[in-house]
Short mmCIF file of C-alpha atoms and ligand atoms in Angstrom, two decimals:
data_model
loop_
_atom_site.label_atom_id
_atom_site.label_comp_id
_atom_site.label_asym_id
_atom_site.label_seq_id
_atom_site.Cartn_x
_atom_site.Cartn_y
_atom_site.Cartn_z
CA UNK A 1 -12.17 22.28 -1.22
CA UNK A 2 -8.87 20.45 -1.44
CA UNK A 3 -7.51 20.02 2.06
CA UNK A 4 -3.90 19.48 0.95
CA UNK A 5 -3.69 22.44 -1.43
CA UNK A 6 -1.14 24.94 -0.15
CA UNK A 7 0.05 22.71 2.69
CA UNK A 8 3.78 22.39 3.21
CA UNK A 9 4.84 18.94 4.32
CA UNK A 10 8.16 17.53 5.37
CA UNK A 11 8.22 13.97 4.02
CA UNK A 12 10.73 11.92 5.98
CA UNK A 13 11.99 8.56 4.73
CA UNK A 14 13.68 6.11 7.06
CA UNK A 15 15.18 2.81 5.89
CA UNK A 16 12.88 0.19 4.44
CA UNK A 17 11.81 -1.37 1.17
CA UNK A 18 8.60 0.69 1.44
CA UNK A 19 10.68 3.72 0.33
CA UNK A 20 9.40 2.94 -3.19
CA UNK A 21 5.89 3.79 -1.97
CA UNK A 22 7.20 7.10 -0.60
CA UNK A 23 8.12 8.05 -4.17
CA UNK A 24 4.48 7.47 -5.21
CA UNK A 25 3.26 9.33 -2.15
CA UNK A 26 5.47 12.32 -2.91
CA UNK A 27 4.07 12.48 -6.43
CA UNK A 28 0.48 12.23 -5.19
CA UNK A 29 1.03 14.97 -2.60
CA UNK A 30 2.44 17.33 -5.21
CA UNK A 31 -0.52 16.53 -7.48
CA UNK A 32 -2.86 17.42 -4.61
CA UNK A 33 -1.32 20.89 -4.44
CA UNK A 34 0.99 20.42 -1.44
CA UNK A 35 4.65 21.38 -1.38
CA UNK A 36 6.95 18.64 -0.16
CA UNK A 37 10.39 18.88 1.41
CA UNK A 38 11.99 15.44 1.49
CA UNK A 39 14.37 14.48 4.29
CA UNK A 40 16.05 11.04 4.18
CA UNK A 41 18.03 9.06 6.70
CA UNK A 42 21.23 7.31 5.60
CA UNK A 43 19.39 3.99 5.65
CA UNK A 44 16.65 5.38 3.37
CA UNK A 45 19.25 6.31 0.75
CA UNK A 46 20.17 2.60 0.54
CA UNK A 47 16.66 1.94 -0.81
CA UNK A 48 15.89 5.07 -2.85
CA UNK A 49 18.18 7.74 -4.26
CA UNK A 50 17.86 11.35 -3.19
CA UNK A 51 17.93 12.21 -6.91
CA UNK A 52 14.61 10.42 -7.46
CA UNK A 53 13.00 12.17 -4.52
CA UNK A 54 14.39 15.54 -5.66
CA UNK A 55 12.95 15.04 -9.14
CA UNK A 56 9.53 14.08 -7.73
CA UNK A 57 9.35 16.84 -5.12
CA UNK A 58 11.03 19.53 -7.20
CA UNK A 59 13.30 20.43 -4.27
CA UNK A 60 16.78 19.36 -3.18
CA UNK A 61 16.59 16.60 -0.57
CA UNK A 62 18.13 16.98 2.90
CA UNK A 63 20.08 14.03 4.26
CA UNK A 64 22.35 15.61 6.86
CA UNK A 65 22.14 18.04 9.74
CA UNK A 66 25.46 19.47 8.53
CA UNK A 67 23.92 20.63 5.24
CA UNK A 68 25.89 23.75 4.29
CA UNK A 69 22.95 25.18 2.31
CA UNK A 70 21.42 26.45 5.53
CA UNK A 71 22.93 29.84 6.37
CA UNK A 72 22.64 29.28 10.10
CA UNK A 73 23.48 25.56 9.77
CA UNK A 74 20.26 24.68 11.58
CA UNK A 75 18.38 22.58 9.07
CA UNK A 76 16.46 20.87 11.89
CA UNK A 77 15.02 24.20 13.09
CA UNK A 78 14.42 25.77 9.69
CA UNK A 79 12.72 22.72 8.13
CA UNK A 80 10.47 21.98 11.10
CA UNK A 81 9.30 25.60 11.55
CA UNK A 82 8.07 25.87 7.94
CA UNK A 83 6.01 22.66 7.96
CA UNK A 84 2.26 22.21 8.35
CA UNK A 85 3.08 18.60 9.29
CA UNK A 86 5.95 16.14 9.28
CA UNK A 87 5.08 12.81 7.68
CA UNK A 88 7.52 9.94 8.17
CA UNK A 89 6.78 7.25 5.55
CA UNK A 90 8.22 4.69 5.82
CA UNK A 91 8.82 4.79 9.57
CA UNK A 92 11.06 1.80 10.38
CA UNK A 93 10.97 -0.02 13.73
CA UNK A 94 14.36 1.47 14.56
CA UNK A 95 13.29 5.00 13.65
CA UNK A 96 10.09 4.71 15.71
CA UNK A 97 12.07 3.50 18.71
CA UNK A 98 14.39 6.46 18.27
CA UNK A 99 11.42 8.86 18.15
CA UNK A 100 10.06 7.31 21.33
CA UNK A 101 13.27 7.95 23.22
CA UNK A 102 13.84 11.43 21.80
CA UNK A 103 16.93 10.28 19.92
CA UNK A 104 18.44 12.89 17.61
CA UNK A 105 21.62 11.54 16.04
CA UNK A 106 20.69 12.39 12.42
CA UNK A 107 18.63 15.08 10.70
CA UNK A 108 15.21 13.37 10.49
CA UNK A 109 14.90 12.35 14.14
CA UNK A 110 16.52 15.65 15.14
CA UNK A 111 13.91 17.71 13.33
CA UNK A 112 11.07 15.55 14.70
CA UNK A 113 12.36 16.25 18.20
CA UNK A 114 12.87 19.94 17.45
CA UNK A 115 9.41 20.53 15.97
CA UNK A 116 7.05 22.85 17.83
CA UNK A 117 4.91 20.08 19.30
CA UNK A 118 1.65 22.07 19.48
CA UNK A 119 1.66 23.45 15.97
CA UNK A 120 3.52 20.91 13.80
CA UNK A 121 1.88 17.49 13.93
CA UNK A 122 3.97 14.38 13.42
CA UNK A 123 2.37 11.59 11.37
CA UNK A 124 4.13 8.24 10.96
CA UNK A 125 3.42 5.33 8.60
CA UNK A 126 5.08 2.26 10.11
CA UNK A 127 6.68 -0.29 7.76
CA UNK A 128 8.31 -3.50 8.89
CA UNK A 129 8.33 -7.29 8.90
CA UNK A 130 5.33 -8.88 10.62
CA UNK A 131 7.40 -10.33 13.48
CA UNK A 132 8.98 -6.93 14.11
CA UNK A 133 5.51 -5.33 14.04
CA UNK A 134 3.94 -7.80 16.48
CA UNK A 135 6.94 -7.77 18.82
CA UNK A 136 5.87 -6.45 22.25
CA UNK A 137 8.66 -3.85 22.06
CA UNK A 138 7.19 -2.35 18.88
CA UNK A 139 3.62 -2.50 20.17
CA UNK A 140 4.72 -0.84 23.43
CA UNK A 141 6.50 1.85 21.41
CA UNK A 142 3.38 2.48 19.29
CA UNK A 143 1.17 2.88 22.36
CA UNK A 144 3.62 5.33 23.90
CA UNK A 145 4.08 7.30 20.69
CA UNK A 146 0.29 7.69 20.45
CA UNK A 147 0.19 8.81 24.07
CA UNK A 148 2.92 11.35 23.21
CA UNK A 149 0.61 12.83 20.53
CA UNK A 150 2.18 11.23 17.47
CA UNK A 151 -0.41 10.34 14.82
CA UNK A 152 0.38 6.68 14.06
CA UNK A 153 -1.22 5.35 10.87
CA UNK A 154 -2.34 1.73 10.55
CA UNK A 155 -0.23 -0.84 8.80
CA UNK A 156 -1.37 -2.90 5.85
CA UNK A 157 -1.68 -6.63 5.72
CA UNK A 158 -0.41 -9.06 3.08
CA UNK A 159 2.70 -10.29 1.28
CA UNK A 160 5.95 -8.82 2.55
CA UNK A 161 9.23 -8.27 0.72
CA UNK A 162 10.85 -10.90 2.97
CA UNK A 163 8.47 -13.55 1.61
CA UNK A 164 6.34 -13.72 4.75
CA UNK A 165 2.68 -12.73 4.98
CA UNK A 166 1.07 -10.70 7.75
CA UNK A 167 0.67 -7.26 9.32
CA UNK A 168 3.35 -4.60 9.03
CA UNK A 169 3.45 -3.49 5.40
CA UNK A 170 3.30 0.24 4.94
CA UNK A 171 -0.06 1.47 3.65
CA UNK A 172 -0.20 2.13 -0.08
CA UNK A 173 0.56 5.70 -1.22
CA UNK A 174 -3.09 6.28 -2.07
CA UNK A 175 -4.18 5.14 1.40
CA UNK A 176 -1.67 7.45 3.12
CA UNK A 177 -2.87 10.29 0.90
CA UNK A 178 -6.43 9.55 2.03
CA UNK A 179 -5.34 9.60 5.69
CA UNK A 180 -3.52 12.90 5.21
CA UNK A 181 -6.56 14.46 3.53
CA UNK A 182 -8.67 13.26 6.46
CA UNK A 183 -6.13 14.64 8.92
CA UNK A 184 -6.46 18.14 7.45
CA UNK A 185 -10.25 17.97 6.93
CA UNK A 186 -12.32 19.81 9.55
CA UNK A 187 -14.21 17.09 11.45
CA UNK A 188 -17.62 18.62 10.77
CA UNK A 189 -19.40 15.24 10.78
CA UNK A 190 -17.61 13.72 13.77
CA UNK A 191 -19.86 11.13 15.39
CA UNK A 192 -22.50 11.24 12.63
CA UNK A 193 -23.57 8.14 10.73
CA UNK A 194 -24.03 8.68 7.01
CA UNK A 195 -25.67 6.38 4.49
CA UNK A 196 -24.93 6.93 0.79
CA UNK A 197 -26.34 5.19 -2.28
CA UNK A 198 -24.25 5.23 -5.44
CA UNK A 199 -23.97 3.91 -8.97
CA UNK A 200 -26.60 2.49 -11.30
CA UNK A 201 -28.91 -0.41 -10.62
CA UNK A 202 -29.13 -3.42 -12.90
CA UNK A 203 -32.51 -4.89 -13.70
CA UNK A 204 -32.29 -8.41 -15.07
CA UNK A 205 -34.22 -9.60 -18.12
CA UNK A 206 -32.72 -13.07 -17.96
CA UNK A 207 -29.57 -14.57 -16.37
CA UNK A 208 -27.22 -12.82 -18.83
CA UNK A 209 -28.99 -9.63 -19.90
CA UNK A 210 -30.42 -6.64 -18.17
CA UNK A 211 -31.18 -2.93 -18.20
CA UNK A 212 -28.91 -0.38 -16.57
CA UNK A 213 -27.59 3.15 -17.13
CA UNK A 214 -24.33 5.04 -17.52
CA UNK A 215 -23.84 6.15 -13.91
CA UNK A 216 -20.23 5.43 -12.87
CA UNK A 217 -20.81 5.86 -9.12
CA UNK A 218 -17.88 8.31 -8.90
CA UNK A 219 -19.87 11.15 -7.30
CA UNK A 220 -21.41 8.88 -4.65
CA UNK A 221 -18.07 7.28 -3.87
CA UNK A 222 -16.45 10.74 -3.61
CA UNK A 223 -19.22 11.80 -1.19
CA UNK A 224 -18.73 8.68 0.93
CA UNK A 225 -14.99 9.36 1.05
CA UNK A 226 -15.46 13.04 1.91
CA UNK A 227 -17.95 12.20 4.69
CA UNK A 228 -15.52 9.69 6.19
CA UNK A 229 -12.69 12.21 5.95
CA UNK A 230 -14.95 14.68 7.78
CA UNK A 231 -15.23 12.24 10.68
CA UNK A 232 -18.47 10.36 9.87
CA UNK A 233 -19.10 6.63 10.07
CA UNK A 234 -20.12 5.87 6.50
CA UNK A 235 -22.04 3.03 4.87
CA UNK A 236 -22.10 2.99 1.09
CA UNK A 237 -24.78 0.98 -0.72
CA UNK A 238 -23.36 0.53 -4.21
CA UNK A 239 -24.91 -0.70 -7.42
CA UNK A 240 -22.68 -2.49 -9.95
CA UNK A 241 -19.66 -0.17 -10.41
CA UNK A 242 -16.02 -0.63 -11.10
CA UNK A 243 -14.60 1.41 -8.20
CA UNK A 244 -12.48 0.63 -5.15
CA UNK A 245 -14.09 1.09 -1.73
CA UNK A 246 -13.08 4.41 -0.15
CA UNK A 247 -10.82 3.89 2.83
CA UNK A 248 -12.65 3.42 6.12
CA UNK A 249 -16.07 3.14 4.46
CA UNK A 250 -18.35 0.11 4.94
CA UNK A 251 -19.64 -1.04 1.58
CA UNK A 252 -22.75 -3.08 0.78
CA UNK A 253 -22.96 -4.21 -2.85
CA UNK A 254 -26.36 -4.59 -4.49
CA UNK A 255 -27.61 -5.12 -8.01
CA UNK A 256 -31.25 -4.18 -8.51
CA UNK A 257 -33.41 -1.34 -7.19
CA UNK A 258 -35.30 -3.85 -5.02
CA UNK A 259 -31.99 -5.03 -3.48
CA UNK A 260 -30.93 -1.43 -2.97
CA UNK A 261 -34.17 -0.55 -1.19
CA UNK A 262 -33.80 -3.57 1.12
CA UNK A 263 -30.19 -2.67 1.97
CA UNK A 264 -31.09 0.99 2.55
CA UNK A 265 -34.03 0.12 4.82
CA UNK A 266 -31.76 -2.16 6.85
CA UNK A 267 -28.94 0.40 7.18
CA UNK A 268 -30.86 3.66 7.48
CA UNK A 269 -32.05 2.98 11.02
CA UNK A 270 -28.52 3.82 12.24
CA UNK A 271 -28.09 6.95 10.11
CA UNK A 272 -28.54 10.66 10.77
CA UNK A 273 -27.83 11.61 7.14
CA UNK A 274 -29.01 9.86 3.96
CA UNK A 275 -27.53 10.94 0.62
CA UNK A 276 -29.12 9.30 -2.43
CA UNK A 277 -26.77 9.69 -5.37
CA UNK A 278 -27.66 6.38 -7.04
CA UNK A 279 -29.13 6.47 -10.52
CA UNK A 280 -31.84 3.97 -9.69
CA UNK A 281 -33.56 2.42 -12.71
CA UNK A 282 -37.11 3.74 -12.81
CA UNK A 283 -38.48 0.51 -14.26
CA UNK A 284 -37.61 -3.18 -14.27
CA UNK A 285 -38.81 -5.99 -16.55
CA UNK A 286 -41.92 -7.40 -14.90
CA UNK A 287 -40.42 -10.89 -14.99
CA UNK A 288 -36.84 -12.04 -15.30
CA UNK A 289 -36.61 -15.26 -17.31
CA UNK A 290 -34.92 -18.17 -15.51
CA UNK A 291 -33.05 -19.10 -18.66
CA UNK A 292 -31.45 -17.05 -21.38
CA UNK A 293 -34.06 -15.81 -23.85
CA UNK A 294 -33.08 -17.38 -27.20
CA UNK A 295 -33.56 -16.11 -30.74
CA UNK A 296 -35.85 -18.53 -32.56
CA UNK A 297 -34.69 -17.48 -36.03
CA UNK A 298 -38.08 -16.07 -37.03
CA UNK A 299 -37.06 -12.44 -36.44
CA UNK A 300 -39.57 -12.15 -33.55
CA UNK A 301 -38.39 -9.86 -30.72
CA UNK A 302 -39.04 -10.48 -27.03
CA UNK A 303 -42.08 -8.70 -25.70
CA UNK A 304 -40.84 -6.90 -22.62
CA UNK A 305 -43.23 -5.41 -20.11
CA UNK A 306 -42.02 -3.16 -17.28
CA UNK A 307 -43.11 -2.35 -13.77
CA UNK A 308 -42.09 0.73 -11.82
CA UNK A 309 -39.36 0.36 -9.23
CA UNK A 310 -39.89 1.66 -5.69
CA UNK A 311 -38.59 5.18 -5.14
CA UNK A 312 -35.93 4.62 -2.48
CA UNK A 313 -35.37 8.27 -1.63
CA UNK A 314 -39.07 9.10 -1.42
CA UNK A 315 -39.68 6.01 0.74
CA UNK A 316 -36.95 7.02 3.20
CA UNK A 317 -38.07 10.66 3.15
CA UNK A 318 -41.54 9.52 4.29
CA UNK A 319 -40.16 7.65 7.33
CA UNK A 320 -40.86 9.00 10.82
CA UNK A 321 -37.12 9.68 11.34
CA UNK A 322 -36.94 11.87 8.23
CA UNK A 323 -40.27 13.57 8.93
CA UNK A 324 -39.22 14.41 12.49
CA UNK A 325 -35.90 15.85 11.34
CA UNK A 326 -33.78 13.13 13.00
CA UNK A 327 -32.69 11.96 9.54
CA UNK A 328 -31.51 14.56 7.03
CA UNK A 329 -32.23 13.40 3.46
CA UNK A 330 -30.40 14.66 0.38
CA UNK A 331 -31.51 13.76 -3.13
CA UNK A 332 -29.76 14.10 -6.46
CA UNK A 333 -31.35 14.91 -9.79
CA UNK A 334 -29.73 13.93 -13.06
CA UNK A 335 -31.39 16.01 -15.76
CA UNK A 336 -30.71 16.69 -19.39
CA UNK A 337 -32.24 20.21 -19.51
CA UNK A 338 -34.07 22.89 -17.44
CA UNK A 339 -32.08 21.91 -14.37
CA UNK A 340 -33.45 24.51 -11.96
CA UNK A 341 -37.12 23.84 -12.80
CA UNK A 342 -36.76 20.06 -12.70
CA UNK A 343 -34.65 20.03 -9.53
CA UNK A 344 -37.04 22.39 -7.75
CA UNK A 345 -40.04 20.24 -8.68
CA UNK A 346 -38.20 17.04 -7.75
CA UNK A 347 -37.28 18.36 -4.31
CA UNK A 348 -40.91 19.08 -3.56
CA UNK A 349 -42.10 15.78 -5.00
CA UNK A 350 -39.57 13.75 -3.00
CA UNK A 351 -40.08 15.94 0.10
CA UNK A 352 -36.40 16.36 0.90
CA UNK A 353 -34.82 19.49 2.42
CA UNK A 354 -31.92 19.51 -0.07
CA UNK A 355 -31.77 18.37 -3.67
CA UNK A 356 -28.55 18.46 -5.69
CA UNK A 357 -29.09 18.93 -9.40
CA UNK A 358 -26.64 18.07 -12.14
CA UNK A 359 -26.72 17.54 -15.88
CA UNK A 360 -26.57 13.76 -16.46
CA UNK A 361 -24.65 13.62 -19.74
CA UNK A 362 -21.95 15.98 -18.44
CA UNK A 363 -21.38 14.06 -15.19
CA UNK A 364 -21.79 10.34 -15.96
CA UNK A 365 -18.32 8.79 -16.02
CA UNK A 366 -16.52 12.15 -15.65
CA UNK A 367 -14.06 13.09 -12.91
CA UNK A 368 -15.51 16.56 -12.55
CA UNK A 369 -18.98 18.06 -12.41
CA UNK A 370 -20.99 21.18 -11.53
CA UNK A 371 -23.82 21.19 -9.00
CA UNK A 372 -26.95 23.17 -8.27
CA UNK A 373 -28.02 23.02 -4.60
CA UNK A 374 -31.78 23.54 -4.30
CA UNK A 375 -33.52 24.04 -0.96
CA UNK A 376 -36.67 25.75 0.30
CA UNK A 377 -34.97 29.15 0.10
CA UNK A 378 -33.76 28.88 -3.49
CA UNK A 379 -30.76 27.60 -5.40
CA UNK A 380 -26.98 27.95 -5.24
CA UNK A 381 -24.60 27.02 -8.03
CA UNK A 382 -21.39 25.19 -7.20
CA UNK A 383 -19.10 25.73 -10.19
CA UNK A 384 -17.37 22.93 -12.09
CA UNK A 385 -14.67 21.22 -10.05
CA UNK A 386 -13.36 17.74 -9.38
CA UNK A 387 -15.88 15.35 -7.81
CA UNK A 388 -13.50 15.11 -4.86
CA UNK A 389 -13.67 18.86 -4.23
CA UNK A 390 -17.44 19.03 -4.88
CA UNK A 391 -18.00 16.19 -2.42
CA UNK A 392 -16.14 18.08 0.31
CA UNK A 393 -18.10 21.24 -0.49
CA UNK A 394 -21.38 19.35 -0.27
CA UNK A 395 -20.43 17.67 3.01
CA UNK A 396 -19.52 21.05 4.51
CA UNK A 397 -22.86 22.44 3.32
CA UNK A 398 -24.82 19.51 4.80
CA UNK A 399 -22.95 19.78 8.12
CA UNK A 400 -23.90 23.47 8.37
CA UNK A 401 -27.54 22.66 7.71
CA UNK A 402 -27.56 19.98 10.40
CA UNK A 403 -25.95 22.33 12.88
CA UNK A 404 -28.36 25.09 11.73
CA UNK A 405 -25.45 27.31 10.71
CA UNK A 406 -26.52 29.59 7.78
CA UNK A 407 -25.24 28.19 4.45
N1 CTP B 1 -34.22 7.76 -6.63
C1 CTP B 1 -34.47 6.69 -5.78
N2 CTP B 1 -35.23 5.65 -6.24
C2 CTP B 1 -35.73 5.64 -7.47
C3 CTP B 1 -35.48 6.73 -8.34
C4 CTP B 1 -34.71 7.77 -7.89
O1 CTP B 1 -34.00 6.71 -4.65
N3 CTP B 1 -36.46 4.61 -7.88
C5 CTP B 1 -33.44 8.90 -6.13
C6 CTP B 1 -32.11 9.09 -6.77
O2 CTP B 1 -31.09 8.41 -6.06
C7 CTP B 1 -31.94 10.60 -6.69
C8 CTP B 1 -33.36 11.11 -6.81
O3 CTP B 1 -34.20 10.05 -6.41
O4 CTP B 1 -31.48 11.01 -5.43
C9 CTP B 1 -33.77 11.57 -8.16
O5 CTP B 1 -33.44 10.63 -9.13
P1 CTP B 1 -33.75 10.89 -10.69
O6 CTP B 1 -33.45 9.64 -11.45
O7 CTP B 1 -33.13 12.16 -11.17
O8 CTP B 1 -35.31 11.17 -10.65
P2 CTP B 1 -36.54 10.30 -10.87
O9 CTP B 1 -37.28 10.21 -9.59
O10 CTP B 1 -36.18 9.02 -11.52
O11 CTP B 1 -37.39 11.22 -11.87
P3 CTP B 1 -37.27 11.40 -13.47
O12 CTP B 1 -36.79 10.11 -14.04
O13 CTP B 1 -38.65 11.76 -13.85
O14 CTP B 1 -36.33 12.53 -13.70
#
């Protein structure tokens, strides 16, 4: 499920240095399967050429309400009626103030005013200097725009083009993309708290060496992102991975299985859904040396002994909350063969209502995957797709189970 596929968006650019991020955003939207009609104010064309935006969107850009290409000369009506949403990024302080007052002296503000307010949402990504952003006039305008039903995105924080540092930067293209995906995602987990484990664990042998596995954490991170986009409050307990935290997700980093169990036990008391995607190491060295184990030149190898790690999923599944049905537990199974048989047995052994099977070697590190959903009734295959799409599919499936809607 890709929430932006097939959506038609008007991407409006008003004047600001953040126009360069709008180019990235346009590209990302097209890649996500949306169609994009770019509309630019005069000020925006000082920062970015219409030619660039045309090349990225694959459509001629509109910059004037007098555009002769429109047979009826009503670009503001035609463009706004076709859109699933109008996204203004960057939205300058001046443009936002114009929106607030219903100004309409150029095409972009005119089409925002002319949009059917109930069916064409208006989403704005403010971009300005920190003093402009914190000015009471701007803050008053933001509050009123929200009250008028405009979806105002956050601003970023950090270095600004003017050399100052503070709030007011436009969000990065990837962050706006995430917000737009969330905007179009049905809020099936609104109000739910979700706990996800992801990635491998690392079991130390000594201060510089340890045992781990090839899990990249991508599936767990995609699930955390999808759950947040579906309206949940998400905590992600992550083993050592090289991935950015999904927007709006609270992340707790851990290293070993013991650390992961402690973090999960602390966090799970708040959760209604627990999704264990982590590839937890089954064993750890029984002792971790305080100092690096050195070669002594004799050819002797270290004698490692292992102890079994706690089973985090099984431990949580045994808790009163899980047993009473107040906590819905989902396990994953990474197998190399006989997926259905192993996943079915694992679901029963771990005592979870849903177990998601996948073939380890064809998922670790990949951007796509195929899943087998195993429950008490049987199994359902979810064909190969991106981990992003699979994560949304799984979240929708879990939401139906929680609401007792047939899956
Ligand atoms: N799991 C866990 N704690 C462990 C081992 C596994 O929470 N110590 C969870 C995983 O996050 C996953 C599920 O249990 O949701 C199954 O993990 P998997 O590694 O496939 O199974 P194992 O229990 O390790 O069984 P086996 O190695 O025999 O396949």
